[in-house]
Short mmCIF file of C-alpha atoms in Angstrom, two decimals:
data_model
loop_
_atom_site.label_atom_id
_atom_site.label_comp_id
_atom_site.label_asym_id
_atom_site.label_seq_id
_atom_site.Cartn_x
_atom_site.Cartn_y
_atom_site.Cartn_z
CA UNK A 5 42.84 40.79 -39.45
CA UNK A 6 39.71 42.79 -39.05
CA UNK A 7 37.74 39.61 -39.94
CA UNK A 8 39.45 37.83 -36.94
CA UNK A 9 39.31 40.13 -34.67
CA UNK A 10 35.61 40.64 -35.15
CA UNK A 11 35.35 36.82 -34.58
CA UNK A 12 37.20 37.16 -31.24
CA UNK A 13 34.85 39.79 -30.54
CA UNK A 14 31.39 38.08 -31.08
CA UNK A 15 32.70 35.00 -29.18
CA UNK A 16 33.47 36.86 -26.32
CA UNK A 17 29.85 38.69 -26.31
CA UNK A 18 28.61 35.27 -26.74
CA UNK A 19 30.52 33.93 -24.04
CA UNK A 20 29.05 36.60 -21.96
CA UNK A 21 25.60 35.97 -23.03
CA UNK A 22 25.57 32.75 -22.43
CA UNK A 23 26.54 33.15 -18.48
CA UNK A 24 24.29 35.73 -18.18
CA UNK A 25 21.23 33.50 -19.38
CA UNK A 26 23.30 30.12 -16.75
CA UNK A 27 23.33 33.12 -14.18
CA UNK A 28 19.24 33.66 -14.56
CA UNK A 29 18.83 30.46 -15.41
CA UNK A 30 21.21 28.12 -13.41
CA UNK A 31 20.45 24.55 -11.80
CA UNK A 32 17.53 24.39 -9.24
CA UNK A 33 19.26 23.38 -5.81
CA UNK A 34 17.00 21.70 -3.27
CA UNK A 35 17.65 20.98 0.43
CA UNK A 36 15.35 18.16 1.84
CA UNK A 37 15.31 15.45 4.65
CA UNK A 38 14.35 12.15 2.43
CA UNK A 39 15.08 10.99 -0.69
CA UNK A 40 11.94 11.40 -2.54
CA UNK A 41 12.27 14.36 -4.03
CA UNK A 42 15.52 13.47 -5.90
CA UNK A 43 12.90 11.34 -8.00
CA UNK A 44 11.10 14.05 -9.13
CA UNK A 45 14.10 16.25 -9.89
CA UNK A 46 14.94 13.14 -12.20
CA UNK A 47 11.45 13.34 -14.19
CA UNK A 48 11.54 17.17 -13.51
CA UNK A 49 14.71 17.59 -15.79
CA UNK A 50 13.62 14.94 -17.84
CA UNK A 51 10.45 16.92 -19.31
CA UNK A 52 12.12 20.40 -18.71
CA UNK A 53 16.10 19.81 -19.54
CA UNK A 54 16.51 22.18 -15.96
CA UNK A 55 18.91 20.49 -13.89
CA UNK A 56 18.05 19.71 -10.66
CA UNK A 57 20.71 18.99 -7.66
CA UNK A 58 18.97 17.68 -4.58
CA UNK A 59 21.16 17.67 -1.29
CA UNK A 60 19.62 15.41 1.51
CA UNK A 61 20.04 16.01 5.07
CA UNK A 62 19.44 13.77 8.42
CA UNK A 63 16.31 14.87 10.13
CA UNK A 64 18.40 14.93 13.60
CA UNK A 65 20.20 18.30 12.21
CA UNK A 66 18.10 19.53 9.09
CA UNK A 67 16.68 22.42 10.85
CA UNK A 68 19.69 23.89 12.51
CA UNK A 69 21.02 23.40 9.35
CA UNK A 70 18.22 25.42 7.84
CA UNK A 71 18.13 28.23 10.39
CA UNK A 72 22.48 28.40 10.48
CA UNK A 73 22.34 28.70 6.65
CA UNK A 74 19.35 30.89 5.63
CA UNK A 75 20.31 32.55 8.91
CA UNK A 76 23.36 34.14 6.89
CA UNK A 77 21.19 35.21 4.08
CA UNK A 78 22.77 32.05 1.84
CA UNK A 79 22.16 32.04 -1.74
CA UNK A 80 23.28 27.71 -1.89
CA UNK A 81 20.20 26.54 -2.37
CA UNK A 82 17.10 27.94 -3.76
CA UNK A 83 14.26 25.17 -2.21
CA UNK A 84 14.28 23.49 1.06
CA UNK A 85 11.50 21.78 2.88
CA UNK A 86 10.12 21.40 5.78
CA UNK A 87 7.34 19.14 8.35
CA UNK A 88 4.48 20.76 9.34
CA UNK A 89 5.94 21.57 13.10
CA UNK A 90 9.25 22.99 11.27
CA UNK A 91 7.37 25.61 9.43
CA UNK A 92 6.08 28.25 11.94
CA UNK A 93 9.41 28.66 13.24
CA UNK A 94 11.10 28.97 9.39
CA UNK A 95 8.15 31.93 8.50
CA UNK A 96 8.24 33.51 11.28
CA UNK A 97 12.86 34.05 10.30
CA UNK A 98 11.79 35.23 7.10
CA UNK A 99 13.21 32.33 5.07
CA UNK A 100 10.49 31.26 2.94
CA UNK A 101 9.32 33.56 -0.11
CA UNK A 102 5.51 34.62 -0.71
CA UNK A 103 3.66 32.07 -2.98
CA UNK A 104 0.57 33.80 -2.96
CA UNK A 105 0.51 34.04 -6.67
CA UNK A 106 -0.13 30.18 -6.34
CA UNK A 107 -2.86 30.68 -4.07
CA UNK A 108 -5.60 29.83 -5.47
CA UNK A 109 -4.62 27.05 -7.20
CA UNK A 110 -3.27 25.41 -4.24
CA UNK A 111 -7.03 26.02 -2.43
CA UNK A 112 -8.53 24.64 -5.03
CA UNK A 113 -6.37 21.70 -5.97
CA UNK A 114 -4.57 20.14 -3.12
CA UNK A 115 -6.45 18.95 0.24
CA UNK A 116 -6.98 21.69 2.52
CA UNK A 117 -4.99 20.91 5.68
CA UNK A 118 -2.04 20.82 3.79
CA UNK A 119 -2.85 24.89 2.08
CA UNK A 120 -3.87 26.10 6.00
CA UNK A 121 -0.67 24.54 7.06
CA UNK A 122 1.17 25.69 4.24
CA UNK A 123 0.66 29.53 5.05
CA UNK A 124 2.02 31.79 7.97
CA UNK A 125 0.31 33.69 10.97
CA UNK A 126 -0.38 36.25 8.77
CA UNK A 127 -2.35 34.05 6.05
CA UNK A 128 0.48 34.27 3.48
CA UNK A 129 0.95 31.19 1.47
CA UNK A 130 4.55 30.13 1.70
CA UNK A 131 4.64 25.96 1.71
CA UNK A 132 3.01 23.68 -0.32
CA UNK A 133 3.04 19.75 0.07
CA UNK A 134 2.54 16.96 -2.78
CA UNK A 135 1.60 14.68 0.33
CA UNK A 136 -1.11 14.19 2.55
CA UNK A 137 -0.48 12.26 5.21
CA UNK A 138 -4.00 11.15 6.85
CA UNK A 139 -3.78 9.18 9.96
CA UNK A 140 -5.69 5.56 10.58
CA UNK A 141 -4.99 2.27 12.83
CA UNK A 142 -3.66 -0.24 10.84
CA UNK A 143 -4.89 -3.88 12.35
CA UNK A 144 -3.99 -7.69 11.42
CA UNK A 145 -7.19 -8.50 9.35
CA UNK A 146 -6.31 -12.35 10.19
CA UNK A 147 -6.23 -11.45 13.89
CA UNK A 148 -9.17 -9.98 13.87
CA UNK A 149 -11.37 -12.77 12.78
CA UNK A 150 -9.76 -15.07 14.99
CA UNK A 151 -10.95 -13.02 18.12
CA UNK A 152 -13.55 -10.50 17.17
CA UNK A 153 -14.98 -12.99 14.25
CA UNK A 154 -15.27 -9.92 11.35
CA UNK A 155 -12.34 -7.90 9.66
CA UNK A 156 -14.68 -5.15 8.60
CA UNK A 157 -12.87 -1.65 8.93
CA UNK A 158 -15.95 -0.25 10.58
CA UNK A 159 -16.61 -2.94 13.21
CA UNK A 160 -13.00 -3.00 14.30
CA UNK A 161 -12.95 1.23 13.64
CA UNK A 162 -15.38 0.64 16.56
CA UNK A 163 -13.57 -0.70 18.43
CA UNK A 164 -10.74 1.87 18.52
CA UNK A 165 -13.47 5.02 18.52
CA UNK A 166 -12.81 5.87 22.28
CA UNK A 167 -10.53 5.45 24.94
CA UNK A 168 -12.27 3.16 27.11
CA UNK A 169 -13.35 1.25 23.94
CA UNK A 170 -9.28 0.57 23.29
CA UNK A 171 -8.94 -0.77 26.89
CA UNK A 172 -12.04 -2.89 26.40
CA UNK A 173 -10.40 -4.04 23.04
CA UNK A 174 -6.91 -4.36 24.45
CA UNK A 175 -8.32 -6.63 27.26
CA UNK A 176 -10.08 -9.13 24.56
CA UNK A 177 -6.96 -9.44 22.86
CA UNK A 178 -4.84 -10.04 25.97
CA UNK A 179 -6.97 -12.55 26.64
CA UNK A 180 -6.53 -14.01 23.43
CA UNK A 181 -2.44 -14.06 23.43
CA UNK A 182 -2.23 -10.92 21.80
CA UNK A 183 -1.19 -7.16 22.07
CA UNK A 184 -2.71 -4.38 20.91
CA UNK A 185 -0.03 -2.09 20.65
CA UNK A 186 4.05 -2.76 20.37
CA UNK A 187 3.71 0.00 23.52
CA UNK A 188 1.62 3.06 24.66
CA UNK A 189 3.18 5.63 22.42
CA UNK A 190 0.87 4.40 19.78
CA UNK A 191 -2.22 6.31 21.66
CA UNK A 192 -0.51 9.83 21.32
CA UNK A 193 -1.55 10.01 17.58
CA UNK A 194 -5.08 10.44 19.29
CA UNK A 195 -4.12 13.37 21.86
CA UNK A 196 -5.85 15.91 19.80
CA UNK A 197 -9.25 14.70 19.80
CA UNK A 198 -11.51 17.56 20.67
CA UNK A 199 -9.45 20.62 22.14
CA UNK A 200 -6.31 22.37 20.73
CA UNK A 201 -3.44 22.45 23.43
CA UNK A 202 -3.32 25.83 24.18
CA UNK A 203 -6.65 28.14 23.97
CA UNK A 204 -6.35 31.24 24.79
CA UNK A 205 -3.02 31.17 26.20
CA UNK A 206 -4.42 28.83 28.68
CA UNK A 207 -2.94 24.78 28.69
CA UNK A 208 -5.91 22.59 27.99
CA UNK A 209 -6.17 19.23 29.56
CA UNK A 210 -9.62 18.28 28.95
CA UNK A 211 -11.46 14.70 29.92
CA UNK A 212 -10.48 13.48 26.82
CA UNK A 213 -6.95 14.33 27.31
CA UNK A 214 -7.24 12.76 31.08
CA UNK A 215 -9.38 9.36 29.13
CA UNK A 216 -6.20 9.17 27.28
CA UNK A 217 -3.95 9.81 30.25
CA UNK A 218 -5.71 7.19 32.34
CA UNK A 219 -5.94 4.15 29.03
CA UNK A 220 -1.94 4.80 28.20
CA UNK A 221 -1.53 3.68 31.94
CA UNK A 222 -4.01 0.84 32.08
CA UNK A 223 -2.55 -0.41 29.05
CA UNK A 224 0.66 -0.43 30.25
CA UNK A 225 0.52 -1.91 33.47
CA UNK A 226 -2.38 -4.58 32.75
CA UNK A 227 0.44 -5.29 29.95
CA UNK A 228 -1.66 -5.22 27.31
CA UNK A 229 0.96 -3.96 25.12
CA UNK A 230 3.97 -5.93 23.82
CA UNK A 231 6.34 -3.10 25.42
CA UNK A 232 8.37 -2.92 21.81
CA UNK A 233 8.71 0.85 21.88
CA UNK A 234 8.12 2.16 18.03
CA UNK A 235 10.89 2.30 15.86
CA UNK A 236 12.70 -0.53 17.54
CA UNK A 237 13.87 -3.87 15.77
CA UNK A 238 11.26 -5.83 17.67
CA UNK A 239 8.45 -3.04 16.57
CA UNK A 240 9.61 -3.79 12.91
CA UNK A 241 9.94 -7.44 13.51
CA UNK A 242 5.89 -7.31 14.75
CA UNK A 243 5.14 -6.83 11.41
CA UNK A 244 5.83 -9.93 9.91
CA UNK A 245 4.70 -11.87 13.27
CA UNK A 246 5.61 -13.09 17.03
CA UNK A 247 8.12 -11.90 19.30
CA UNK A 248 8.76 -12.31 22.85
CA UNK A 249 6.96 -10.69 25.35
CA UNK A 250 8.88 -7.70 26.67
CA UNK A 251 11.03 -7.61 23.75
CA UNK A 252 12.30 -4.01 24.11
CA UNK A 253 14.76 -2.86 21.81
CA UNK A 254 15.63 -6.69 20.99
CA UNK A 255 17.04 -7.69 18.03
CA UNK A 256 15.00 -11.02 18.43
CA UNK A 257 17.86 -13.08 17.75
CA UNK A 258 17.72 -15.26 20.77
CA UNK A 259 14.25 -15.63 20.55
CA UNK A 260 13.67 -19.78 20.82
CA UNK A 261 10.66 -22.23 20.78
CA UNK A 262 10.62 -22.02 24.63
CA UNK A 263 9.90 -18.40 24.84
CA UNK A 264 7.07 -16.28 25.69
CA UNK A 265 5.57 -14.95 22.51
CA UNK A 266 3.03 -12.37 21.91
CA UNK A 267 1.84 -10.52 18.43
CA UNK A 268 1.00 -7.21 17.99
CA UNK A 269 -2.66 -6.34 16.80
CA UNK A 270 -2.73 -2.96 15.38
CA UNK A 271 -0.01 0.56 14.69
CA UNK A 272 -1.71 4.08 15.07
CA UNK A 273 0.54 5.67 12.00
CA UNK A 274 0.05 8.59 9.55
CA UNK A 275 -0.47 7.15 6.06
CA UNK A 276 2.78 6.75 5.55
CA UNK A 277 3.46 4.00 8.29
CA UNK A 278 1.24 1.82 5.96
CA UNK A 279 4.26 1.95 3.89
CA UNK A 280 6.19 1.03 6.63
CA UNK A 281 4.48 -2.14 7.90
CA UNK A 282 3.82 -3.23 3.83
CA UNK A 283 7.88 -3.69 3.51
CA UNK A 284 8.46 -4.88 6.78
CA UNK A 285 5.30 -7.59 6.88
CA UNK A 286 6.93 -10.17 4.64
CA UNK A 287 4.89 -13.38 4.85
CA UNK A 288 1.86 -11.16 6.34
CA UNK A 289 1.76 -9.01 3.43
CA UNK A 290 -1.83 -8.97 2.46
CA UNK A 291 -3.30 -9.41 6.38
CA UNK A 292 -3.34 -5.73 6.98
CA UNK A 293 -6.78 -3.47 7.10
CA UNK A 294 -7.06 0.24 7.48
CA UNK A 295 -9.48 1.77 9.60
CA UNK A 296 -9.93 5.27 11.72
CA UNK A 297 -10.05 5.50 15.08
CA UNK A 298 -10.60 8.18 18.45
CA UNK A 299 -10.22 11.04 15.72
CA UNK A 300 -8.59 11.68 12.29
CA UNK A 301 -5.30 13.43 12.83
CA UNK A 302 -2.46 13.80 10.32
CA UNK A 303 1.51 13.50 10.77
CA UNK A 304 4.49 14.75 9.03
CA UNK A 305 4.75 15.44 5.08
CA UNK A 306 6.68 16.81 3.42
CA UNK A 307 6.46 20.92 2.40
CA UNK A 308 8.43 22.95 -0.41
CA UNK A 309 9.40 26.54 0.18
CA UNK A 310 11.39 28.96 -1.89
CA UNK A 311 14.69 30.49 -0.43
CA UNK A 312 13.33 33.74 0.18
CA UNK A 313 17.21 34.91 -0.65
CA UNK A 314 17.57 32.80 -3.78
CA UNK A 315 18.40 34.61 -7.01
CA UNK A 316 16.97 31.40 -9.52
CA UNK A 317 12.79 31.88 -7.56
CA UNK A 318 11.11 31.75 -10.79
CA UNK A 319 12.91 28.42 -11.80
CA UNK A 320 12.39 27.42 -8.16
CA UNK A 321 8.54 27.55 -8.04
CA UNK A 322 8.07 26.64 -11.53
CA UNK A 323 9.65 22.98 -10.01
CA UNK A 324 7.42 23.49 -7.05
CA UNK A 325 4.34 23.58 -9.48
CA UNK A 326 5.83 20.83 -11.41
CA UNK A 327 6.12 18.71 -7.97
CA UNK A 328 2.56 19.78 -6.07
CA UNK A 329 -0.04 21.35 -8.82
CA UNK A 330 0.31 18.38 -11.62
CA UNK A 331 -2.02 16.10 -11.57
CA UNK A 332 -0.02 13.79 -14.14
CA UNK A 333 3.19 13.92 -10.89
CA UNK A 334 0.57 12.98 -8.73
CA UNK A 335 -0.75 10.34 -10.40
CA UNK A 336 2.74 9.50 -11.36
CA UNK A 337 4.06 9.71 -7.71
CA UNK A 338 0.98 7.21 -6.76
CA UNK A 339 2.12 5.07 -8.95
CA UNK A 340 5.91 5.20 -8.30
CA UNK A 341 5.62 5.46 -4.22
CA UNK A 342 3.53 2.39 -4.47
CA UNK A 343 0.89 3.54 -1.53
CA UNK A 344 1.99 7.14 -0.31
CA UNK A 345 -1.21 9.39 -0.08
CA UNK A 346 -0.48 12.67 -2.52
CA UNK A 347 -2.15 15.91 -1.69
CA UNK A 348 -3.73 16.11 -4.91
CA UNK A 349 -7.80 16.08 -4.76
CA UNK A 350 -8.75 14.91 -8.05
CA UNK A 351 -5.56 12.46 -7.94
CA UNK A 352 -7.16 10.89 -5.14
CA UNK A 353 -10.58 10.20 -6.61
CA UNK A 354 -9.32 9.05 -9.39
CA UNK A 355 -8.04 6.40 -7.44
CA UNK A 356 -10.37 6.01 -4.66
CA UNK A 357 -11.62 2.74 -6.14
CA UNK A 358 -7.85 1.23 -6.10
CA UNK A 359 -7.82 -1.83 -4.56
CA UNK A 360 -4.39 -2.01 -2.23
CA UNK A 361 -2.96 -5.63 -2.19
CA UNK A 362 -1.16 -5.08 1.17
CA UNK A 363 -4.15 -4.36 2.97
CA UNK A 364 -6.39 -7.23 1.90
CA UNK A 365 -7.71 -5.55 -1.66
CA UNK A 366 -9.18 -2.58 0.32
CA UNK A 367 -9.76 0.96 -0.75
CA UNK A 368 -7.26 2.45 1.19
CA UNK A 369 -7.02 5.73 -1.00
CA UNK A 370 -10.89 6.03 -0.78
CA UNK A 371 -10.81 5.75 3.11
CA UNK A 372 -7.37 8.07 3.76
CA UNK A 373 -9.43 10.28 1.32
CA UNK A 374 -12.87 10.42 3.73
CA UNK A 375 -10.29 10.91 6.83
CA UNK A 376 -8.72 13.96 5.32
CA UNK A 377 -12.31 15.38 5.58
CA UNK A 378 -12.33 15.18 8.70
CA UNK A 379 -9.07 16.43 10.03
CA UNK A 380 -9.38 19.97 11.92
CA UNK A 381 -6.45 21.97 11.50
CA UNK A 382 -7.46 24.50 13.70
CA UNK A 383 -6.60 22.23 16.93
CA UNK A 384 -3.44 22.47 15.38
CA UNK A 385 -0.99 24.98 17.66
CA UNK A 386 2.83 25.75 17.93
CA UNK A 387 3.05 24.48 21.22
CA UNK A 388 1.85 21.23 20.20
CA UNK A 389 5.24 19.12 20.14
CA UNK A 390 6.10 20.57 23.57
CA UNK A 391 2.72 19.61 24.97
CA UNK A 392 2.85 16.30 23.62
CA UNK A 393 6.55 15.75 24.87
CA UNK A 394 5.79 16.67 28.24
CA UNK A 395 2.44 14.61 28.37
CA UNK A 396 3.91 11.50 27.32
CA UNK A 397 6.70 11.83 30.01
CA UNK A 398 4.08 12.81 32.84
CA UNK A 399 2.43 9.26 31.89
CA UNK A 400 5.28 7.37 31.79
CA UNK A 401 6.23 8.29 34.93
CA UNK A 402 2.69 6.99 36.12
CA UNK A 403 3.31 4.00 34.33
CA UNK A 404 6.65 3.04 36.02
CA UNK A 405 5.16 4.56 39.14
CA UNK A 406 7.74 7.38 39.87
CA UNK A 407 4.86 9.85 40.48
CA UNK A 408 0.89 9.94 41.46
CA UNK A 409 -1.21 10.89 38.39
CA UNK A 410 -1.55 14.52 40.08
CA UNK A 411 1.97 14.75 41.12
CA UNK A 412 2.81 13.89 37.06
CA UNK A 413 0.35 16.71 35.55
CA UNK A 414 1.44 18.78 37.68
CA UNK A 415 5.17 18.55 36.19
CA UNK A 416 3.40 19.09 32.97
CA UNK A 417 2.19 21.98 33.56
CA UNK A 418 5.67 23.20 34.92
CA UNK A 419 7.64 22.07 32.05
CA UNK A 420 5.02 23.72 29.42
CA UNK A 421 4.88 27.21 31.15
CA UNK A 422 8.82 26.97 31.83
CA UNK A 423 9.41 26.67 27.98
CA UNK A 424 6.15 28.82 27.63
CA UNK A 425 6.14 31.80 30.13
CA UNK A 426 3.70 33.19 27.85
CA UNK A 427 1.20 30.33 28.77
CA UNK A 428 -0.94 29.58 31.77
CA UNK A 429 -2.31 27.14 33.89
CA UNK A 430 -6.54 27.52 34.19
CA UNK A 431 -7.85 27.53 37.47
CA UNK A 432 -9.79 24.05 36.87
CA UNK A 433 -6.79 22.31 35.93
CA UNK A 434 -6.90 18.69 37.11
CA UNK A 435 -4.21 19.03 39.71
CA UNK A 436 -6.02 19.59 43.08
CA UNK A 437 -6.00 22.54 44.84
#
């Protein structure tokens, strides 16, 4: 009886045991707005045996999801992630955890927009990225030749280095048949080419902001543009060649013989729209270059944080190291993604030679690797979506000629310091006296 009861005994203490160590050592739980990182959980648990559960949210309502949860002090999920505009406002709540003990590692590894914009106000690493996401123009290659007579990336780069060198370009291809942009939102990539937005708590709208101002409306109503707004069906359509002029938001299903056709020359993209146009070009596959163009800028990405309330942190950032400081996931990730750019520094050397099929055999990791050199993250603000919002709706107004050019910045300027009271307007600001 003793015997038994003894038995009872240790199984119980091993019961106990064993939910202590599931209790320290439970599944990693990861909120996120695409899919990719449900990959990596899969090679993640291959190598380590952790499970990983990865939950994946629309982008419309991940971050009020992420401030309503985290906002309780929620213990669900022990990673989430966020773009580089989300993250100011998630450090500054208090929901990501201190990764400074990855610091240095991160400065020294990954490229270095991607640590600055990984860490708060206060210089406090709390983000990291396995991305990089490097901006360029992607252009038809065949296109090219047929008008400008070269597909070099540096002769057509050329002709995308200014604003008034785009017009010039548009015009050549208008006169050609072509477009050079599905519409005018393509140029906004480009609005941060030599001054932050704010400075000082003053709004900044320089001469390069009124160049780009002034080409966005030329473009538009010279209709150099094909007036498919991105993200449409007839901006995806573009890809893989004609559709009607004016095509809007069409579906291009009525498109016929008889119609007006037009095709669009070049996409101003983070490296990540390369992906795009590759699996939507279908028979153009191949006719793509990359090249840079007004400035290098960078959009989107994708950054892990630690639940700053999660009880599993060590298992949590061991996965984020497993994700962002391996070289062998990067090169992995490469591989998989087929073309995304990973933040990894000697990842991308390695492959800086790799010739990309969908853009004609170029380099394209070599050249997204030289533009990443040159992207200044300190023209990067937190008013900069706002800004950017309001400046593209003062020029479309201009362009559908609601409002004089004045009459539109001067809206801008009210709908910045109305979100803004913080923020002024500088006494030469281009809006008369």
């Amino acid at each position: 009886m003793k015997k038994i009861i003894a038995m009872l005994l240790a199984a119980v203490m091993m019961t106990a045991m064993l939910a202590a160590v599931a209790c320290a050592d439970g599944k990693i739980v990861v909120w996120t707005l695409a899919n990719d990182l449900k990959q990596f959980a899969e090679r993640y648990t291959e190598q380590t045996g952790k499970e990983v559960e990865v939950v994946v949210f629309d982008s419309a309502d991940y971050a009020t999801k992420i401030i309503q949860t985290l906002g309780t002090r929620s213990k669900d999920l022990d990673i989430f992630v966020g773009e580089p505009q989300m993250l100011p406002n998630f450090f500054e709540a208090g929901f990501a955890a201190d990764l400074s003990e990855l610091d240095a590692q991160v400065q020294e590894q990954l490229v270095g927009y991607t640590y600055e914009a990984g860490k708060d106000e206060d210089g406090v690493l709390r983000a990291i990225s396995y991305q990089a996401t490097p901006g360029s123009v992607i252009y038809r290659r065949d296109l090219a030749l047929e008008v400008f007579g070269t597909d070099d990336p540096d002769a057509i780069g050329e002709k995308f280095s200014s604003f008034s060198a785009i017009v010039e370009t548009a015009a050549q291809l208008h006169e050609a048949g072509y477009s050079i942009f599905g519409d005018t939102g393509a140029l906004r990539w480009f609005s941060i080419s030599s001054s932050p937005w704010v400075k000082d708590g003053e709004i900044i709208v320089d001469q390069d902001r009124l160049d780009y101002f002034d080409a966005a409306v030329e473009l538009y109503q010279n209709e150099y543009v094909a007036f498919a707004p991105e993200w449409s069906a007839a901006w995806y359509a573009s890809m893989a060649g004609a559709l009607p002029v004016n095509a809007g938001w069409n579906d291009l299903a009525s498109m016929d013989a008889g119609t007006p056709q037009t095709q669009v020359f070049a996409y101003v993209m983070p490296s990540w729209g390369a992906l795009i146009i590759r699996d939507n070009a279908q028979e153009n596959k191949g006719k793509f270059g990359v090249c840079s163009g007004v400035c290098s800028f960078f959009g989107g990405g994708t950054f892990l944080a630690v639940n700053e309330f999660s009880k599993n942190k060590e298992d949590a950032i061991d996965f984020i190291k497993f994700c962002t400081l391996n070289d062998e996931t990067a090169q992995w990730w490469l591989n998989v993604s087929n073309g995304d750019v990973v933040s990894s520094k000697a990842v991308l050397e390695a492959n800086k030679d790799y010739q990309n099929p969908s853009f004609g055999n170029q380099n394209t990791y070599g050249f997204y690797a030289k533009e990443l050199e040159k992207v200044d993250y300190s023209l990067i603000t937190g008013y900069d979506d706002t800004c950017k919002e309001a400046f593209g709706a003062a020029i479309v107004s201009v362009q559908e000629g609601k409002q004089t050019k004045e009459e539109a910045l001067k809206e801008f300027y009210t709908v910045v310091t109305a979100q803004y009271p913080e923020l002024s307007v500088p006494s030469d600001a281009p809006i008369g006296k």
